[in-house]
XYZ file of C-alpha atoms in Angstrom:
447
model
C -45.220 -12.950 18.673
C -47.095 -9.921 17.771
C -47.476 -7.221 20.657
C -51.264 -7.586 20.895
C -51.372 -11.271 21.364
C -48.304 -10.958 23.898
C -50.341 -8.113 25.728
C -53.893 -10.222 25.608
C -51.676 -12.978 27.057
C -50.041 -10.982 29.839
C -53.587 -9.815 30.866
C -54.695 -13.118 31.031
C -51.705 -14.081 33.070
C -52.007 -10.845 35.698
C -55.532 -12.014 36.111
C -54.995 -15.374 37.110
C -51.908 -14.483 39.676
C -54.102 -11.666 41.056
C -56.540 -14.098 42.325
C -54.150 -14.714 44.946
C -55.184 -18.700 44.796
C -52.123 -20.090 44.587
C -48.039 -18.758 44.698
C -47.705 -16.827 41.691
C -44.593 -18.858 40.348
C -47.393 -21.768 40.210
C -49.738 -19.747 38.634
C -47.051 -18.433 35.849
C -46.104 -22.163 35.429
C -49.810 -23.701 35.026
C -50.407 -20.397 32.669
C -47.170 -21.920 30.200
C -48.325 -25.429 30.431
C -52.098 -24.789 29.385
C -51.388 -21.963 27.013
C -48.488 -23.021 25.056
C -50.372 -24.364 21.824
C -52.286 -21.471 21.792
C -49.595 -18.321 21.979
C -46.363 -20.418 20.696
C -44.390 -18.662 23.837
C -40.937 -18.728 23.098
C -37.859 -17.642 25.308
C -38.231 -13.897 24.924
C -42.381 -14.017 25.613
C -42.050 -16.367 28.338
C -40.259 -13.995 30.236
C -41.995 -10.861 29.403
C -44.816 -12.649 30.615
C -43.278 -13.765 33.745
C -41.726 -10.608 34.227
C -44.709 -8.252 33.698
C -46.549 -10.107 36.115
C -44.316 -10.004 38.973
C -43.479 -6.076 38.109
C -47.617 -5.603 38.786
C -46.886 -7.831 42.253
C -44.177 -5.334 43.640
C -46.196 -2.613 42.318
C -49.280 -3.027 42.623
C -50.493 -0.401 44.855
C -48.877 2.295 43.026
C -50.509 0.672 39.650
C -53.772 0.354 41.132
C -53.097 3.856 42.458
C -52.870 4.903 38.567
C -55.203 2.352 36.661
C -58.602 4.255 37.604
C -57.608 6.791 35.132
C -57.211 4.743 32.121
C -59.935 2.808 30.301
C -60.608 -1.042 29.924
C -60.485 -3.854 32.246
C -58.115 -3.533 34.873
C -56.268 -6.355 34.611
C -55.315 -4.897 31.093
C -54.479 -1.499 32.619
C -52.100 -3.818 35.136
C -50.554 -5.694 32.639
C -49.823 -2.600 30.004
C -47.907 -0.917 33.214
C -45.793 -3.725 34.197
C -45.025 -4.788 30.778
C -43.910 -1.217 30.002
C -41.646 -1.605 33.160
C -40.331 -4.800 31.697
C -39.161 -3.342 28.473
C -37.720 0.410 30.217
C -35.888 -2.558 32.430
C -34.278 -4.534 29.148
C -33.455 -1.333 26.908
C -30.432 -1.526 25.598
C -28.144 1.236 27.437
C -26.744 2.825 24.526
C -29.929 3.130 22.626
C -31.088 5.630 25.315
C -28.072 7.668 25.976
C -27.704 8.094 22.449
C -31.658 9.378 20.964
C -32.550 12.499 21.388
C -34.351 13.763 24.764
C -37.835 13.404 23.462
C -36.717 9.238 23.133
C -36.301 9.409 26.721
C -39.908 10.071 27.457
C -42.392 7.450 27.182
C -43.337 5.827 23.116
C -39.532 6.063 23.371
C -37.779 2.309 21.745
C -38.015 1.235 24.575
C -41.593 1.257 24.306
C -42.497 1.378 20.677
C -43.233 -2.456 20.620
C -45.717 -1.914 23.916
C -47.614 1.162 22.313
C -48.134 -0.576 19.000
C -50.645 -2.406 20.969
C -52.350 -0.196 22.795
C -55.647 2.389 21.436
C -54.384 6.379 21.198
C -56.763 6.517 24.345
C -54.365 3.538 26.484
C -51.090 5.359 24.736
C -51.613 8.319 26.132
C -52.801 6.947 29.669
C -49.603 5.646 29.977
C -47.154 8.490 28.955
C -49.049 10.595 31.426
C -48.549 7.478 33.852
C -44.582 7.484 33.047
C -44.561 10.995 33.230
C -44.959 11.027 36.973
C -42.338 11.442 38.966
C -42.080 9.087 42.253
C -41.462 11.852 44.666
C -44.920 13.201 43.864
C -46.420 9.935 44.748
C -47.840 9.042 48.414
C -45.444 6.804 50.995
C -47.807 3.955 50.046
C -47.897 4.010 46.541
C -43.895 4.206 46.505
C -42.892 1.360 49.046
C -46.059 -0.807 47.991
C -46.169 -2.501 50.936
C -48.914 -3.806 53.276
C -49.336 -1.557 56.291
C -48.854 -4.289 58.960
C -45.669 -4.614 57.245
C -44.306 -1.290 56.917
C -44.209 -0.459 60.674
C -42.108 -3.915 61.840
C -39.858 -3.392 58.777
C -39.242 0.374 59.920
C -38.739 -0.261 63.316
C -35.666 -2.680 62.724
C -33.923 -1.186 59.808
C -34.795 2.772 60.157
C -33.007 4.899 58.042
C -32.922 1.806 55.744
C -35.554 1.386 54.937
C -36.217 2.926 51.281
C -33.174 1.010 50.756
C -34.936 -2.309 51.775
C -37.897 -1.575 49.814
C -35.687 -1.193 46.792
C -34.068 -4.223 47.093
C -37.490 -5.831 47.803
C -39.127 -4.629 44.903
C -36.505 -5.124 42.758
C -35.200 -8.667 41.207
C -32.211 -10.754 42.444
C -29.139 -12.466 41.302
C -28.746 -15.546 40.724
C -26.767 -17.549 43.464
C -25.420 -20.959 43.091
C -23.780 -23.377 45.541
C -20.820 -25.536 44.061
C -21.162 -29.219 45.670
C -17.775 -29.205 47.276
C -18.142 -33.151 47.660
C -17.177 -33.516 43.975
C -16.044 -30.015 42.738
C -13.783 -26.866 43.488
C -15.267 -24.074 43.210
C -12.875 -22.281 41.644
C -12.717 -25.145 38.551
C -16.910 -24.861 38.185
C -16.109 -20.821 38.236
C -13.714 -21.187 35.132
C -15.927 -23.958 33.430
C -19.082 -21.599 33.801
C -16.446 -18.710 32.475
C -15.958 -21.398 28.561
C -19.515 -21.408 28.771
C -19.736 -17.699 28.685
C -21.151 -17.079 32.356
C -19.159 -15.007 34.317
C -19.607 -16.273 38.087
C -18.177 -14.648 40.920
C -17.786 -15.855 44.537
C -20.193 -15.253 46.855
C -18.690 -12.724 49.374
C -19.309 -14.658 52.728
C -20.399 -18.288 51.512
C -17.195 -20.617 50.778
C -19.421 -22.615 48.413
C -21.377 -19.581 46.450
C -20.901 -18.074 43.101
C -23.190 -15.491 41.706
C -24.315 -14.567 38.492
C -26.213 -11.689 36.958
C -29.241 -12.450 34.866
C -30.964 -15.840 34.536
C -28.563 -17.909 31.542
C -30.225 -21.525 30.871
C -27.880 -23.705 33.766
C -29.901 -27.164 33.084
C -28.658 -27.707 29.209
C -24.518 -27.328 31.052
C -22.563 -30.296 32.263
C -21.741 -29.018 35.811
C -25.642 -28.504 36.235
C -26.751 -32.669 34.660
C -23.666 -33.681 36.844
C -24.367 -32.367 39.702
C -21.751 -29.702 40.562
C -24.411 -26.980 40.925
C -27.514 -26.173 42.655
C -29.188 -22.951 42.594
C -29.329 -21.820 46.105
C -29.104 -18.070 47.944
C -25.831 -17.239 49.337
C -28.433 -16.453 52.924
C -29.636 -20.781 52.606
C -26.216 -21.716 52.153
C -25.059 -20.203 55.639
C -27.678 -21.884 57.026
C -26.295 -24.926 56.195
C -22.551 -23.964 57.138
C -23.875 -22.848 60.279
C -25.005 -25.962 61.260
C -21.321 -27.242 60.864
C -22.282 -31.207 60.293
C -19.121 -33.215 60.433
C -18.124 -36.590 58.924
C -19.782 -39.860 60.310
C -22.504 -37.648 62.338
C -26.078 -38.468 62.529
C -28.061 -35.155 61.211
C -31.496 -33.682 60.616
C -32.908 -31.871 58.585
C -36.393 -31.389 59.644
C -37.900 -29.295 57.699
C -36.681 -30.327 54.520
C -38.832 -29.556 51.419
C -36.749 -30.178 47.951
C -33.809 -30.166 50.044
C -31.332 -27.654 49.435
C -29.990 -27.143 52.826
C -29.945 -31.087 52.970
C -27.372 -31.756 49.808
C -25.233 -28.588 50.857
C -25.171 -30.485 54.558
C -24.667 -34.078 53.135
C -21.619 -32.557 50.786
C -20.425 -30.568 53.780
C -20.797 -34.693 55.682
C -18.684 -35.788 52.665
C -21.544 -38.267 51.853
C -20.462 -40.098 55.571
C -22.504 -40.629 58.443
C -26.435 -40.672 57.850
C -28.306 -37.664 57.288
C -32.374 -37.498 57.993
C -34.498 -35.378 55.386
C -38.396 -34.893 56.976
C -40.847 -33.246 55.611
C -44.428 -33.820 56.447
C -44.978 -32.924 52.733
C -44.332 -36.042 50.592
C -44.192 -34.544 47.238
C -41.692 -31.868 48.252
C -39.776 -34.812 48.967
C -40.274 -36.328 45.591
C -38.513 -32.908 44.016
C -35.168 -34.184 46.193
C -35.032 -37.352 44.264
C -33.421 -36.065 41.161
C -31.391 -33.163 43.133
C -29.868 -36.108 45.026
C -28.846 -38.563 42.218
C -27.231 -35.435 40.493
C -25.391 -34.663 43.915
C -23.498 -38.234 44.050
C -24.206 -37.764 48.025
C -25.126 -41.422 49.494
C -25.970 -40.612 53.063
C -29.009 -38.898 52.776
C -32.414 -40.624 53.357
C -35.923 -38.659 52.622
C -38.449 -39.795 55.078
C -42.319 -37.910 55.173
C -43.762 -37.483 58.205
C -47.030 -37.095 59.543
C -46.364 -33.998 62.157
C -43.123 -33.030 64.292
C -44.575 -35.836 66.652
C -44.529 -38.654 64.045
C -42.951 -41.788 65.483
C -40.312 -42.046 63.302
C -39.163 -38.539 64.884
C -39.730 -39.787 68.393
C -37.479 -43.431 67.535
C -34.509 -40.914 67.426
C -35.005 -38.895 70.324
C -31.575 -38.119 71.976
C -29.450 -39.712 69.545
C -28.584 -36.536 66.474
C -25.533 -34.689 66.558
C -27.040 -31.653 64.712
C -30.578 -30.906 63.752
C -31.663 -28.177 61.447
C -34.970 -26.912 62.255
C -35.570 -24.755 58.761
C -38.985 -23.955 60.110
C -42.558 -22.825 57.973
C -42.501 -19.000 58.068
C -44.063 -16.321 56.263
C -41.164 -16.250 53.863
C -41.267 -12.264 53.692
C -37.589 -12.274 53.981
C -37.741 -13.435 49.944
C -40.135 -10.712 48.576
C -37.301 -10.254 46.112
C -38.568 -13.941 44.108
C -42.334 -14.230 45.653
C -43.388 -10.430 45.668
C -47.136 -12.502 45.649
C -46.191 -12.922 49.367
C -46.701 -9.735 50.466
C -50.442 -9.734 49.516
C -51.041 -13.761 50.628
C -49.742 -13.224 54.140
C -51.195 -11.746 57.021
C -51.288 -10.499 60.572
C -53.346 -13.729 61.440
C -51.231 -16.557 58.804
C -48.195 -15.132 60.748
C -49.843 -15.670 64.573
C -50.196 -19.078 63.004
C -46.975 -20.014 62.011
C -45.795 -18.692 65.027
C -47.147 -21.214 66.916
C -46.453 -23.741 64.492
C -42.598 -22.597 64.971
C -42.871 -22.701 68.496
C -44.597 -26.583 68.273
C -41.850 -27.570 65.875
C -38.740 -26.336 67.742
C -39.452 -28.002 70.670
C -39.884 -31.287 69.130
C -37.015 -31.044 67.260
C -34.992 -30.121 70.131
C -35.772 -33.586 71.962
C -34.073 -35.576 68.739
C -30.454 -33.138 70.185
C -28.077 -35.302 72.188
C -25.874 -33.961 75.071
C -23.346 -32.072 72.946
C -25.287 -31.765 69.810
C -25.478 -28.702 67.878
C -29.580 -27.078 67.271
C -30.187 -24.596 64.904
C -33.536 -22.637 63.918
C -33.715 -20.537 60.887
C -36.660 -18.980 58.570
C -36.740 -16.656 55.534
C -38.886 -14.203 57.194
C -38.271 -10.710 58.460
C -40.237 -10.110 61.505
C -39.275 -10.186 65.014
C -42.133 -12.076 66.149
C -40.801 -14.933 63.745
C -37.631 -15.133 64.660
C -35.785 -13.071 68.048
C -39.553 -14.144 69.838
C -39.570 -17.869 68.880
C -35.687 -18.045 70.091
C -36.217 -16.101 73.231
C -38.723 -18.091 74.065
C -37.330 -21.337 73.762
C -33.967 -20.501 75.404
C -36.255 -19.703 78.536
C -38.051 -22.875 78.046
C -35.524 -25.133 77.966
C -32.616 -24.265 80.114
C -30.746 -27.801 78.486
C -29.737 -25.816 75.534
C -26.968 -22.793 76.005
C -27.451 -20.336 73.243
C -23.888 -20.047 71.078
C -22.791 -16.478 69.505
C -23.661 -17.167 65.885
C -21.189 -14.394 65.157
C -18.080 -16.582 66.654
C -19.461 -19.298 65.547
C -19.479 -17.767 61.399
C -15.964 -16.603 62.835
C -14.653 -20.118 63.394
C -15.665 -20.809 60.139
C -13.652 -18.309 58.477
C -16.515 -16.157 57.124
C -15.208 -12.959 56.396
C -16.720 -10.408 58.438
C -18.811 -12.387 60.282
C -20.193 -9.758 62.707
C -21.645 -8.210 59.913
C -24.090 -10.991 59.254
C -25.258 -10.975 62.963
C -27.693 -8.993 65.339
C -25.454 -6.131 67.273
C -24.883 -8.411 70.255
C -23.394 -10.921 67.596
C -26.066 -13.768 69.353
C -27.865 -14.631 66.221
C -27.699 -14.350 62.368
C -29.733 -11.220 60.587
C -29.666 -10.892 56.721
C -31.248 -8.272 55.412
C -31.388 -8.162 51.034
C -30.229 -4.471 51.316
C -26.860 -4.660 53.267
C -26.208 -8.902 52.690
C -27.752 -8.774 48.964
C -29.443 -12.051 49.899
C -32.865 -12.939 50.441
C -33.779 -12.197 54.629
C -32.590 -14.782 56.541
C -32.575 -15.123 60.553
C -30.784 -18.169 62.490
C -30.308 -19.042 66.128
C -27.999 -21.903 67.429
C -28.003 -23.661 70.860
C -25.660 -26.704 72.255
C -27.656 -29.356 74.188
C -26.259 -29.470 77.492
């Protein structure tokens, strides 16, 4: 594709996300569907595209710190920054220890194909650009962050947190539970190996492996067959926590395309009778295939109106363990959805919150005496996570709070401590010490 269709195309692209109408990984999908006849995108442009417009999401304040400088619409200014990110990011090593010094600067290789596209006026815009250094740069325009994040995010991690924001605003791995009702892991870690994927465990997950880069998985047997799922090592824990046993009835209440649910069914050994609500129907319908692939026969998808939906109420006081993956703000996956940062806000989270709050408790009634309640999200903030399970332990006395960290430890995850808050009470991943997306559980008994 030549570079100044492939730019015009990423402009379009960083135009549409930066509406902020709809999740970006939407907006990146709708953009391949309608423009495919008219750019040809193959492999290699799809994910320039893709990745140029998720390097001007984790960047964008430090972009639109620089764009006022250059010339042209400023979508096009966006777009010529990330995509020169993208290529410095996919340079072959040797090529730049190897040229001489003045390759290292930018209209280097690395950017040669970028440049041929631009004007002189854009070219040099953008080796003055790359020829600032980030230490000269405001806080703001280095952590690109929203304000009303920064502060929460500094508070709990301190001296960590440059290393958070790097792990933030950088990509992640790719993670992948084994379904231990028909595989080993070990056997799907040597078949990936003959396919020329080198996986390796996950280091606290018994069912993870983890790859680098992003290889095709749905052309391989062990993906059409079932023996895989893409999931992060932080959702699979979730689902370990939760412990589900053979012949148990479980929930899953919060659903969606049902990732914790096949990891819990395969951990049920396809016995018992496992519950998947949702009160979203067509992130039910995405299940569907999952589950025919997973050979699990004990799951059944049900929508739901709200938590109080009747079907919910029919099973009040008879689960053994309910999962309570609630709605958050998701900031804890910034890593995949940097878009999130700029969608969410101080209000959207007072909302969930109460939505969390609403949800918990009505899962909680579905808990028999004995039974095992967990509440997780994917977000990073207190008020999210420590505040919604604070305030249900003092709500509802029935439920005795369990140490997640001897709980992990009864497992036999290794290190299990080191996955939990420093009174070992509930589970805290953060992407810069776990290297998994930001995760937070709680776990109660039913008395």
């Amino acid at each position: 594709m030549h570079p100044k269709a492939l730019l015009e195309a990423c402009t379009e692209l960083v135009r549409l996300t930066l509406k902020f109408d709809h999740p970006a990984d939407a907006v990146v999908s709708k953009f391949f569907r309608d423009y495919r006849k008219t750019y040809a995108f193959g492999p290699r442009e799809r994910a320039a595209l893709a990745e140029t417009t998720y390097n001007v999401l984790r960047n964008k304040l430090r972009f639109d710190h620089f764009a006022p400088s250059g010339s042209g619409p400023k979508e096009r200014r966006l777009a010529i920054l990330g995509f020169a990110q993208h290529l410095k990011e996919h340079a072959a090593p040797q090529a730049a220890s190897t040229q001489p010094k003045r390759h290292q600067q930018p209209g280097s290789q690395a950017l040669d194909f970028l440049i041929s596209a631009l004007n002189k006026q854009e070219a040099a815009w953008l080796e003055a650009c790359e020829a600032v250094s980030p230490a000269d740069l405001m806080e703001r325009h280095r952590h690109n962050m929203p304000e009303w994040l920064v502060e929460p995010l500094k508070a709990q991690v301190g001296e960590g947190f440059w290393p958070l924001v790097e792990r933030l605003n950088g990509g992640a791995p790719l993670d992948l539970r084994v379904n231990t009702f028909t595989d080993k892991r070990a056997d799907v870690q040597h078949e990936l190996k003959l396919a020329g994927i080198k996986a390796v465990d996950t280091p606290f997950s018994p069912w993870g492996l983890r790859i680098d880069g992003k290889p095709a998985l749905s052309g391989l047997d062990a993906f059409s067959r079932g023996a895989i799922e893409v999931q992060d090592e932080g959702s699979q824990l979730l689902a370990l926590l939760l412990d589900a046993k053979r012949g148990e009835m479980v929930v899953d209440f919060c659903a969606g395309a049902g990732g914790k649910t096949l990891a819990i069914g395969a951990s049920m050994r396809s016995t018992g009778r496992l519950y998947a609500f949702d009160t979203s129907a067509h992130r039910l319908e995405s299940l569907k295939p999952r589950l025919a692939r997973s050979k699990l026969s004990n799951v059944h998808p049900s929508a739901i109106a709200h938590e109080r939906d009747d079907r919910v109420k029919r099973l009040s006081g008879k689960i053994d363990r309910v999962l309570v993956d609630a709605p958050c703000s998701g900031l804890g996956t910034l890593r995949r959805n940097p878009d999130l940062k700029w969608r969410q806000s101080p209000k959207a989270v007072e909302e969930l919150t109460a939505k969390q709050t609403a949800i918990l408790a009505s899962a909680a009634r579905l808990v028999k005496s004995g039974g095992r309640l967990v509440y997780a999200t994917c977000s990073v903030l207190p008020e999210e996570n420590e505040a919604i399970a604070q305030a249900f332990s003092a709500t509802h006395p029935n439920f005795e709070p369990l140490s997640v960290a001897d709980t992990l430890t009864e497992l036999k995850v290794a290190n299990a401590a080191a996955l939990c808050t420093p009174d070992g009470l509930y589970l805290r991943l953060w992407p810069h010490i776990h290297a998994t997306d930001g995760f937070f559980a709680a776990v109660w008994v039913a008395k």
